[in-house]
Amino acid sequence: DSGVTQTPKHLITATGQRVTLRCSPRSGDLSVYWYQQSLDQGLQFLIHYYNGEERAKGNILERFSAQQFPDLHSELNLSSLELGDSALYFCASRQAERYNEQFFGPGTRLTVL
Amino acid sequence: LAKTTQPISMDSYEGQEVNITCSHNNIATNDYITWYQQFPSQGPRFIIQGYKTKVTNEVASLFIPADRKSSTLSLPRVSLSDTAVYYCLVGGNYGQNFVFGPGTRLSVLP
């Protein structure tokens, strides 16, 4: 158990819909990262938040957005869903000074039908 | 960010030592080398990190030559449960973010 929690574990929805994925980082961690892992694309970095502020963006689509709240939990919003958005979505957190050691959550498996 | 190259797959037998080499010719002076392990349908797990020479922990060893253009992850006496994908990552400085490549799929056979 990494200490990072994600909900829900599984999500099945239809094309065109909108979903919200939730992540709670480890206690004390201020950084939250979001990743997408699909079969044909591998693990793709989406976005990084630090203490409520966006720090970096990766391959995140305009239909996707995220935020980190004052209690440090984070939400990833996916809208106008397409079949190709079906993937595992992971969030990770890390301690402030240990830049390379990220702790990943169990992931949310999104299936778009 | 430095690009990394590692074998797509490797096979080994239980009890053997496994060495996975990663090339990172464009590594920057202040880049660290980090390895992660990922089991199917689970998030990656940090294994080890190093800057130069050799680092050892309870799980693995990491060998980094003086020029730092490559690194080798060594797993002693692997078991079936070590079957996983292993990612080599370079960078991680403040403000940078990891770029996960395809990794090395290690299969440990009985």
Coordinates of N, CA and C in Angstrom, one line a residue:
Chain A
D1 N 0.8 -1.2 0.0 CA 0.0 0.0 0.0 C 0.9 1.3 0.0
S2 N 0.7 2.1 -1.0 CA 1.6 3.2 -1.2 C 1.2 4.4 -0.3
G3 N -0.1 4.4 0.2 CA -0.6 5.5 0.9 C -1.3 6.5 0.1
V4 N -1.3 6.3 -1.2 CA -2.1 7.1 -2.2 C -3.4 6.4 -2.5
T5 N -4.5 7.1 -2.4 CA -5.8 6.5 -2.6 C -6.4 7.1 -3.9
Q6 N -7.1 6.3 -4.6 CA -7.8 6.8 -5.8 C -9.2 6.2 -5.8
T7 N -10.2 7.0 -6.2 CA -11.5 6.5 -6.4 C -12.1 7.1 -7.6
P8 N -13.0 6.4 -8.3 CA -13.3 5.0 -8.0 C -12.3 4.0 -8.6
K9 N -12.4 2.8 -8.3 CA -11.4 1.8 -8.9 C -11.8 1.5 -10.4
H10 N -13.0 1.4 -10.6 CA -13.5 1.2 -12.0 C -14.6 2.2 -12.4
L11 N -14.6 2.5 -13.6 CA -15.6 3.5 -14.1 C -16.0 3.1 -15.5
I12 N -17.3 2.8 -15.8 CA -17.7 2.5 -17.1 C -18.7 3.6 -17.5
T13 N -18.5 4.2 -18.7 CA -19.4 5.3 -19.1 C -19.5 5.2 -20.6
A14 N -20.2 6.1 -21.2 CA -20.5 6.2 -22.6 C -19.7 7.4 -23.2
T15 N -19.5 7.3 -24.5 CA -18.9 8.4 -25.3 C -19.7 9.6 -25.1
G16 N -19.0 10.7 -25.0 CA -19.6 12.0 -24.8 C -19.9 12.5 -23.4
Q17 N -19.7 11.5 -22.5 CA -20.0 11.8 -21.1 C -18.8 12.5 -20.4
R18 N -19.0 12.9 -19.2 CA -17.9 13.5 -18.4 C -17.8 12.7 -17.1
V19 N -16.5 12.6 -16.6 CA -16.3 11.8 -15.4 C -15.3 12.6 -14.5
T20 N -15.2 12.3 -13.3 CA -14.3 12.9 -12.4 C -13.6 11.8 -11.6
L21 N -12.2 11.8 -11.6 CA -11.4 10.9 -10.9 C -10.8 11.6 -9.7
R22 N -10.7 10.9 -8.6 CA -10.3 11.6 -7.4 C -9.0 10.9 -6.9
C23 N -8.1 11.7 -6.3 CA -6.9 11.2 -5.7 C -6.6 11.9 -4.4
S24 N -6.2 11.1 -3.4 CA -5.7 11.7 -2.2 C -4.3 11.3 -2.0
P25 N -3.3 12.2 -1.9 CA -1.9 11.9 -1.8 C -1.6 11.4 -0.4
R26 N -0.4 10.9 -0.3 CA 0.1 10.5 1.0 C 0.1 11.6 2.0
S27 N -0.1 11.3 3.2 CA -0.1 12.4 4.3 C 1.2 13.2 4.2
G28 N 1.1 14.5 4.1 CA 2.3 15.3 4.1 C 2.8 15.6 2.7
D29 N 2.4 14.9 1.7 CA 2.9 15.1 0.3 C 2.1 16.3 -0.3
L30 N 2.9 17.2 -0.8 CA 2.2 18.4 -1.5 C 2.1 18.3 -3.0
S31 N 2.9 17.4 -3.6 CA 2.8 17.2 -5.0 C 1.9 16.1 -5.4
V32 N 1.1 16.3 -6.5 CA 0.3 15.3 -7.1 C 0.5 15.3 -8.6
Y33 N 0.8 14.1 -9.1 CA 0.9 13.9 -10.5 C -0.2 13.0 -11.1
W34 N -0.6 13.2 -12.3 CA -1.6 12.4 -13.0 C -0.9 11.8 -14.2
Y35 N -1.2 10.5 -14.4 CA -0.7 9.7 -15.5 C -1.8 8.9 -16.2
Q36 N -1.7 8.7 -17.5 CA -2.6 7.9 -18.2 C -1.8 6.7 -18.8
Q37 N -2.4 5.5 -18.6 CA -1.7 4.4 -19.2 C -2.7 3.6 -20.0
S38 N -2.5 3.6 -21.3 CA -3.3 2.8 -22.2 C -2.4 1.7 -22.9
L39 N -3.0 0.7 -23.5 CA -2.2 -0.4 -24.0 C -1.2 0.0 -25.1
D40 N -1.7 1.0 -25.9 CA -0.8 1.3 -27.0 C 0.1 2.5 -26.8
Q41 N -0.1 3.2 -25.7 CA 0.6 4.4 -25.4 C 1.6 4.4 -24.2
G42 N 1.5 3.3 -23.5 CA 2.4 3.3 -22.3 C 1.9 4.3 -21.3
L43 N 2.8 4.6 -20.3 CA 2.5 5.5 -19.2 C 2.8 7.0 -19.7
Q44 N 1.8 7.8 -19.7 CA 1.9 9.2 -20.2 C 1.7 10.1 -19.0
F45 N 2.6 11.0 -18.8 CA 2.4 12.1 -17.8 C 1.4 13.1 -18.3
L46 N 0.5 13.4 -17.5 CA -0.6 14.4 -17.8 C -0.3 15.8 -17.2
I47 N -0.2 15.8 -15.9 CA -0.2 17.1 -15.2 C 0.4 16.9 -13.8
H48 N 1.0 18.0 -13.3 CA 1.6 18.0 -12.0 C 1.1 19.2 -11.2
Y49 N 0.6 19.0 -10.0 CA 0.2 20.1 -9.1 C 1.1 20.0 -7.8
Y50 N 1.4 21.2 -7.4 CA 2.1 21.3 -6.1 C 1.4 22.3 -5.2
N51 N 0.9 21.9 -4.1 CA 0.3 22.7 -3.1 C -0.8 23.6 -3.7
G52 N -1.6 23.0 -4.6 CA -2.7 23.7 -5.2 C -2.4 24.4 -6.5
E53 N -1.2 24.5 -6.9 CA -0.8 25.2 -8.1 C -0.3 24.3 -9.2
E54 N -0.7 24.5 -10.4 CA -0.3 23.7 -11.5 C 1.2 24.0 -11.7
R55 N 2.0 23.0 -11.8 CA 3.4 23.1 -12.0 C 3.9 22.7 -13.4
A56 N 3.3 21.7 -14.0 CA 3.7 21.3 -15.3 C 2.6 20.5 -16.0
K57 N 2.6 20.7 -17.3 CA 1.6 19.9 -18.1 C 2.4 19.0 -19.1
G58 N 1.8 17.9 -19.2 CA 2.4 16.9 -20.2 C 1.4 16.8 -21.4
N59 N 1.2 15.5 -21.7 CA 0.3 15.3 -22.9 C -1.2 15.3 -22.5
I60 N -1.6 16.3 -21.9 CA -3.0 16.4 -21.5 C -3.9 17.1 -22.5
L61 N -5.0 16.4 -22.9 CA -5.9 16.9 -23.9 C -6.7 18.1 -23.3
E62 N -7.1 19.0 -24.2 CA -7.9 20.1 -23.7 C -9.2 19.7 -23.1
R63 N -9.7 18.5 -23.4 CA -11.0 18.0 -22.8 C -10.7 17.6 -21.4
F64 N -9.5 17.5 -21.0 CA -9.2 17.1 -19.6 C -8.7 18.3 -18.8
S65 N -9.1 18.3 -17.6 CA -8.6 19.3 -16.7 C -8.4 18.7 -15.3
A66 N -7.7 19.4 -14.5 CA -7.4 18.9 -13.1 C -7.3 20.1 -12.2
Q67 N -7.4 19.8 -10.9 CA -7.2 20.8 -9.9 C -6.8 20.1 -8.6
Q68 N -6.1 20.8 -7.7 CA -5.8 20.4 -6.4 C -6.4 21.3 -5.4
F69 N -7.0 20.7 -4.4 CA -7.8 21.5 -3.5 C -7.0 21.8 -2.2
P70 N -7.5 22.7 -1.4 CA -6.7 23.1 -0.2 C -6.3 21.9 0.7
D71 N -7.2 20.9 0.7 CA -6.8 19.7 1.6 C -5.8 18.8 0.8
L72 N -5.4 19.2 -0.3 CA -4.4 18.6 -1.2 C -4.9 17.4 -2.0
H73 N -6.1 17.0 -1.8 CA -6.6 16.0 -2.8 C -6.8 16.6 -4.2
S74 N -6.8 15.8 -5.2 CA -6.8 16.3 -6.5 C -7.9 15.6 -7.3
E75 N -8.4 16.2 -8.3 CA -9.4 15.6 -9.2 C -9.0 15.8 -10.6
L76 N -9.2 14.8 -11.4 CA -9.0 14.9 -12.8 C -10.3 14.8 -13.5
N77 N -10.7 15.8 -14.3 CA -12.0 15.8 -15.0 C -11.8 15.5 -16.4
L78 N -12.5 14.5 -16.9 CA -12.4 14.1 -18.3 C -13.8 14.3 -19.0
S79 N -13.8 15.1 -20.0 CA -15.1 15.4 -20.6 C -15.2 15.0 -22.1
S80 N -16.4 15.0 -22.6 CA -16.6 14.6 -24.1 C -15.8 13.4 -24.4
L81 N -16.0 12.4 -23.5 CA -15.2 11.2 -23.6 C -15.3 10.4 -24.9
E82 N -14.2 9.9 -25.3 CA -14.1 9.1 -26.6 C -13.6 7.7 -26.2
L83 N -13.8 6.8 -27.2 CA -13.4 5.4 -27.0 C -11.9 5.3 -26.6
G84 N -11.1 6.2 -27.2 CA -9.7 6.2 -27.0 C -9.2 6.7 -25.6
D85 N -10.2 7.2 -24.9 CA -9.8 7.6 -23.5 C -9.8 6.5 -22.5
S86 N -10.3 5.3 -23.0 CA -10.3 4.1 -22.1 C -8.8 3.8 -21.7
A87 N -8.6 3.8 -20.4 CA -7.2 3.6 -20.0 C -7.2 3.5 -18.4
L88 N -6.1 3.2 -17.9 CA -5.8 3.2 -16.5 C -5.3 4.6 -16.2
Y89 N -5.9 5.3 -15.2 CA -5.4 6.6 -14.8 C -4.8 6.5 -13.4
F90 N -3.5 6.9 -13.3 CA -2.8 6.8 -12.0 C -2.6 8.2 -11.5
C91 N -2.6 8.4 -10.2 CA -2.0 9.6 -9.6 C -0.9 9.1 -8.7
A92 N 0.0 10.0 -8.5 CA 1.2 9.8 -7.7 C 1.5 11.0 -6.8
S93 N 2.1 10.8 -5.7 CA 2.5 11.9 -4.9 C 4.0 11.7 -4.4
R94 N 4.6 12.7 -4.0 CA 6.0 12.6 -3.5 C 6.2 13.6 -2.4
Q95 N 7.3 13.3 -1.7 CA 7.8 14.3 -0.6 C 8.4 15.5 -1.3
A96 N 8.4 16.6 -0.7 CA 8.9 17.8 -1.3 C 10.3 17.7 -1.8
E97 N 11.2 17.1 -1.1 CA 12.6 17.1 -1.5 C 13.1 15.9 -2.2
R98 N 12.2 14.9 -2.3 CA 12.6 13.6 -3.0 C 11.9 13.6 -4.4
Y99 N 12.6 14.3 -5.3 CA 12.0 14.6 -6.6 C 11.7 13.3 -7.4
N100 N 12.5 12.3 -7.2 CA 12.4 11.1 -8.1 C 11.6 10.0 -7.5
E101 N 11.3 10.0 -6.3 CA 10.6 8.9 -5.7 C 9.1 9.2 -5.6
Q102 N 8.3 8.8 -6.6 CA 6.9 9.0 -6.6 C 6.2 7.8 -6.1
F103 N 5.1 8.0 -5.3 CA 4.3 6.9 -4.8 C 3.0 6.9 -5.6
F104 N 2.8 5.8 -6.3 CA 1.6 5.7 -7.2 C 0.4 5.1 -6.4
G105 N -0.8 5.6 -6.8 CA -2.0 5.0 -6.3 C -2.3 3.7 -7.1
P106 N -3.4 3.0 -6.7 CA -3.8 1.8 -7.4 C -4.5 2.0 -8.8
G107 N -4.8 3.3 -9.1 CA -5.3 3.6 -10.4 C -6.8 3.5 -10.5
T108 N -7.4 4.2 -11.5 CA -8.8 4.1 -11.8 C -8.9 3.6 -13.3
R109 N -9.6 2.5 -13.4 CA -9.7 1.9 -14.8 C -11.0 2.5 -15.4
L110 N -10.8 3.3 -16.5 CA -11.9 3.9 -17.2 C -12.2 3.2 -18.4
T111 N -13.4 2.8 -18.6 CA -13.9 2.1 -19.9 C -14.9 3.0 -20.5
V112 N -14.7 3.4 -21.7 CA -15.7 4.2 -22.4 C -16.3 3.4 -23.5
L113 N -17.6 3.2 -23.5 CA -18.3 2.3 -24.4 C -19.0 3.2 -25.5
Chain B
L1 N 14.9 16.7 -21.5 CA 15.0 15.5 -20.7 C 15.7 14.4 -21.5
A2 N 16.6 13.7 -20.8 CA 17.4 12.7 -21.5 C 16.6 11.5 -21.9
K3 N 16.8 11.1 -23.2 CA 16.1 9.9 -23.7 C 16.8 8.7 -23.2
T4 N 16.0 7.6 -22.9 CA 16.6 6.4 -22.4 C 16.3 5.3 -23.4
T5 N 17.2 4.3 -23.5 CA 16.9 3.1 -24.3 C 17.2 1.9 -23.5
Q6 N 16.3 0.9 -23.4 CA 16.5 -0.3 -22.7 C 15.9 -1.4 -23.5
P7 N 16.3 -2.7 -23.2 CA 15.7 -3.8 -24.0 C 14.2 -3.9 -23.7
I8 N 13.5 -4.3 -24.8 CA 12.0 -4.4 -24.7 C 11.6 -5.5 -23.8
S9 N 12.4 -6.6 -23.8 CA 12.0 -7.8 -23.0 C 13.2 -8.6 -22.6
M10 N 13.1 -9.3 -21.6 CA 14.2 -10.2 -21.1 C 13.5 -11.4 -20.4
D11 N 14.1 -12.6 -20.6 CA 13.7 -13.8 -19.9 C 14.8 -14.2 -18.9
S12 N 14.4 -14.8 -17.8 CA 15.3 -15.3 -16.9 C 14.7 -16.5 -16.1
Y13 N 15.5 -17.2 -15.4 CA 15.0 -18.3 -14.6 C 15.1 -18.0 -13.1
E14 N 14.2 -18.6 -12.3 CA 14.3 -18.4 -10.9 C 15.7 -18.7 -10.3
G15 N 16.1 -17.8 -9.4 CA 17.3 -18.0 -8.7 C 18.5 -17.3 -9.4
Q16 N 18.3 -16.9 -10.7 CA 19.4 -16.2 -11.4 C 19.5 -14.7 -11.1
E17 N 20.6 -14.2 -11.3 CA 20.8 -12.7 -11.2 C 20.4 -12.1 -12.6
V18 N 19.6 -11.0 -12.5 CA 19.2 -10.4 -13.8 C 19.8 -9.0 -13.8
N19 N 20.4 -8.6 -15.0 CA 20.9 -7.3 -15.2 C 20.2 -6.6 -16.3
I20 N 19.6 -5.5 -16.1 CA 18.9 -4.8 -17.1 C 19.7 -3.5 -17.3
T21 N 20.2 -3.3 -18.6 CA 21.0 -2.1 -18.9 C 20.2 -1.0 -19.6
C22 N 20.4 0.2 -19.2 CA 19.7 1.4 -19.8 C 20.7 2.3 -20.3
S23 N 20.5 2.8 -21.5 CA 21.4 3.8 -22.1 C 20.8 5.2 -22.0
H24 N 21.6 6.1 -21.7 CA 21.1 7.5 -21.6 C 22.2 8.5 -21.9
N25 N 22.5 8.5 -23.2 CA 23.7 9.3 -23.7 C 23.7 10.7 -23.4
N26 N 22.5 11.3 -23.3 CA 22.3 12.8 -23.2 C 22.0 13.2 -21.7
I27 N 22.4 12.4 -20.8 CA 22.1 12.7 -19.4 C 22.8 14.0 -19.0
A28 N 22.1 14.8 -18.3 CA 22.6 16.1 -17.9 C 23.4 16.0 -16.5
T29 N 24.2 17.0 -16.3 CA 25.1 16.9 -15.1 C 24.3 16.6 -13.8
N30 N 23.2 17.3 -13.6 CA 22.5 17.1 -12.4 C 21.3 16.2 -12.4
D31 N 21.3 15.3 -13.5 CA 20.2 14.3 -13.6 C 20.5 13.1 -12.7
Y32 N 19.5 12.6 -12.1 CA 19.6 11.3 -11.4 C 19.0 10.2 -12.2
I33 N 19.3 9.0 -11.9 CA 18.8 7.8 -12.6 C 17.9 7.0 -11.7
T34 N 16.7 6.8 -12.1 CA 15.7 6.1 -11.2 C 15.1 5.0 -11.9
W35 N 14.9 3.9 -11.2 CA 14.2 2.7 -11.7 C 12.9 2.4 -11.0
Y36 N 11.9 2.1 -11.8 CA 10.6 1.7 -11.2 C 10.2 0.3 -11.7
Q37 N 9.4 -0.3 -10.9 CA 8.9 -1.7 -11.3 C 7.3 -1.5 -11.4
Q38 N 6.8 -2.2 -12.4 CA 5.3 -2.2 -12.5 C 4.8 -3.6 -12.8
F39 N 3.8 -4.0 -11.9 CA 3.1 -5.2 -12.1 C 1.8 -4.9 -12.9
P40 N 1.2 -5.9 -13.6 CA 0.0 -5.6 -14.4 C -1.1 -5.0 -13.6
S41 N -1.7 -4.0 -14.1 CA -2.8 -3.3 -13.5 C -2.5 -2.6 -12.1
Q42 N -1.2 -2.4 -11.9 CA -0.8 -1.7 -10.6 C 0.0 -0.5 -11.0
G43 N 0.1 0.5 -10.1 CA 0.9 1.6 -10.4 C 2.4 1.3 -10.2
P44 N 3.3 2.0 -10.9 CA 4.7 1.7 -10.8 C 5.2 1.9 -9.4
R45 N 6.2 1.2 -9.0 CA 6.8 1.3 -7.7 C 8.2 1.6 -7.8
F46 N 8.7 2.6 -7.0 CA 10.1 3.0 -7.0 C 10.9 1.9 -6.5
I47 N 12.0 1.6 -7.2 CA 13.0 0.6 -6.8 C 14.2 1.2 -6.2
I48 N 14.9 2.0 -7.0 CA 16.2 2.5 -6.6 C 16.6 3.8 -7.4
Q49 N 17.4 4.5 -6.9 CA 17.9 5.8 -7.5 C 19.4 6.0 -7.2
G50 N 20.1 6.5 -8.3 CA 21.5 6.8 -8.1 C 22.0 7.9 -8.9
Y51 N 23.1 8.4 -8.6 CA 23.8 9.5 -9.4 C 25.0 9.0 -10.0
K52 N 25.9 8.3 -9.3 CA 27.1 7.7 -9.8 C 27.5 6.5 -9.0
T53 N 28.4 5.8 -9.5 CA 29.0 4.5 -8.9 C 28.0 3.5 -8.7
K54 N 27.9 3.1 -7.4 CA 27.0 2.0 -7.1 C 26.1 2.3 -5.9
V55 N 24.8 1.9 -6.1 CA 23.9 2.1 -5.0 C 23.2 0.7 -4.8
T56 N 23.0 0.3 -3.5 CA 22.4 -0.9 -3.2 C 21.4 -0.7 -2.1
N57 N 20.2 -1.4 -2.3 CA 19.3 -1.4 -1.2 C 18.8 -2.9 -1.0
E58 N 17.7 -3.1 -0.3 CA 17.3 -4.4 0.0 C 16.7 -5.1 -1.2
V59 N 16.4 -4.4 -2.2 CA 15.7 -5.0 -3.4 C 16.7 -5.2 -4.6
A60 N 17.6 -4.2 -4.8 CA 18.4 -4.2 -6.0 C 19.6 -3.4 -5.9
S61 N 20.5 -3.5 -6.9 CA 21.7 -2.7 -7.0 C 21.6 -1.9 -8.3
L62 N 22.2 -0.8 -8.3 CA 22.3 0.1 -9.4 C 23.8 0.4 -9.7
F63 N 24.3 0.1 -10.9 CA 25.6 0.4 -11.2 C 25.7 1.5 -12.3
I64 N 26.4 2.5 -12.0 CA 26.5 3.6 -12.9 C 28.0 3.9 -13.2
P65 N 28.4 3.8 -14.5 CA 29.9 4.0 -14.8 C 30.2 5.5 -14.7
A66 N 31.5 5.8 -14.7 CA 31.9 7.1 -14.5 C 31.3 8.1 -15.5
D67 N 31.1 7.7 -16.8 CA 30.6 8.6 -17.8 C 29.1 8.8 -17.7
R68 N 28.5 8.0 -16.9 CA 27.0 8.1 -16.6 C 26.1 8.0 -17.8
K69 N 26.7 7.5 -18.9 CA 25.9 7.4 -20.1 C 25.0 6.1 -20.2
S70 N 25.2 5.3 -19.2 CA 24.4 4.1 -19.1 C 24.2 3.7 -17.6
S71 N 23.4 2.8 -17.3 CA 23.2 2.3 -15.9 C 22.7 0.9 -16.0
T72 N 23.0 0.1 -15.0 CA 22.5 -1.3 -15.0 C 21.8 -1.6 -13.7
L73 N 20.6 -2.0 -13.8 CA 19.8 -2.5 -12.6 C 20.1 -4.0 -12.4
S74 N 20.5 -4.4 -11.3 CA 20.8 -5.7 -11.0 C 19.8 -6.3 -9.9
L75 N 19.1 -7.3 -10.3 CA 18.2 -8.0 -9.4 C 18.8 -9.4 -9.0
P76 N 19.2 -9.5 -7.7 CA 19.8 -10.8 -7.3 C 18.8 -11.9 -7.1
R77 N 19.1 -13.1 -7.6 CA 18.3 -14.3 -7.4 C 16.8 -14.0 -7.5
V78 N 16.4 -13.8 -8.8 CA 15.0 -13.4 -9.0 C 14.1 -14.6 -8.8
S79 N 12.8 -14.2 -8.5 CA 11.8 -15.2 -8.3 C 10.6 -14.9 -9.2
L80 N 9.7 -15.8 -9.3 CA 8.5 -15.6 -10.2 C 7.9 -14.3 -10.0
S81 N 7.8 -13.8 -8.7 CA 7.2 -12.6 -8.4 C 7.9 -11.3 -8.9
D82 N 9.1 -11.5 -9.4 CA 9.8 -10.4 -10.0 C 9.4 -10.1 -11.5
T83 N 8.5 -11.0 -12.0 CA 8.0 -10.8 -13.4 C 7.2 -9.5 -13.4
A84 N 7.7 -8.5 -14.2 CA 7.1 -7.2 -14.2 C 7.8 -6.4 -15.3
V85 N 7.3 -5.2 -15.5 CA 8.0 -4.2 -16.4 C 8.9 -3.3 -15.5
Y86 N 10.1 -3.1 -16.0 CA 11.0 -2.2 -15.3 C 11.4 -1.0 -16.2
Y87 N 11.2 0.1 -15.6 CA 11.4 1.4 -16.3 C 12.7 2.1 -15.8
C88 N 13.4 2.6 -16.7 CA 14.6 3.4 -16.4 C 14.2 4.8 -16.7
L89 N 14.5 5.7 -15.8 CA 14.1 7.1 -15.9 C 15.3 8.0 -15.6
V90 N 15.4 9.1 -16.3 CA 16.5 10.0 -16.1 C 15.9 11.4 -15.9
G91 N 16.4 12.1 -15.0 CA 16.0 13.5 -14.8 C 15.4 13.7 -13.4
G92 N 14.2 14.2 -13.3 CA 13.5 14.4 -12.1 C 14.0 15.6 -11.3
N93 N 14.7 16.5 -11.9 CA 15.1 17.7 -11.2 C 13.9 18.5 -11.0
Y94 N 14.0 19.5 -10.1 CA 12.8 20.3 -9.7 C 12.3 20.9 -11.0
G95 N 11.0 20.7 -11.2 CA 10.3 21.3 -12.4 C 10.3 20.4 -13.5
Q96 N 11.1 19.3 -13.5 CA 11.0 18.4 -14.6 C 10.0 17.2 -14.2
N97 N 9.6 16.5 -15.2 CA 8.7 15.4 -15.0 C 9.2 14.2 -15.7
F98 N 8.8 13.1 -15.2 CA 9.3 11.8 -15.7 C 8.6 11.5 -17.1
V99 N 9.5 11.0 -18.0 CA 9.0 10.4 -19.3 C 9.2 9.0 -19.2
F100 N 8.1 8.2 -19.1 CA 8.2 6.8 -19.0 C 8.3 6.2 -20.5
G101 N 9.3 5.5 -20.7 CA 9.4 4.8 -22.0 C 8.7 3.5 -21.9
P102 N 8.9 2.6 -22.9 CA 8.2 1.3 -22.9 C 8.6 0.4 -21.8
G103 N 9.8 0.6 -21.2 CA 10.3 -0.3 -20.2 C 10.8 -1.6 -20.7
T104 N 11.3 -2.4 -19.8 CA 11.8 -3.8 -20.1 C 10.8 -4.8 -19.4
R105 N 10.2 -5.6 -20.2 CA 9.3 -6.6 -19.7 C 10.1 -7.8 -19.3
L106 N 10.3 -8.1 -18.0 CA 11.1 -9.2 -17.5 C 10.1 -10.4 -17.2
S107 N 10.4 -11.5 -17.8 CA 9.7 -12.7 -17.5 C 10.6 -13.7 -16.7
V108 N 10.2 -14.1 -15.5 CA 11.0 -15.1 -14.8 C 10.3 -16.4 -14.9
L109 N 11.0 -17.4 -15.4 CA 10.5 -18.7 -15.6 C 10.9 -19.7 -14.5
P110 N 10.0 -20.6 -14.3 CA 10.4 -21.6 -13.2 C 11.5 -22.6 -13.6

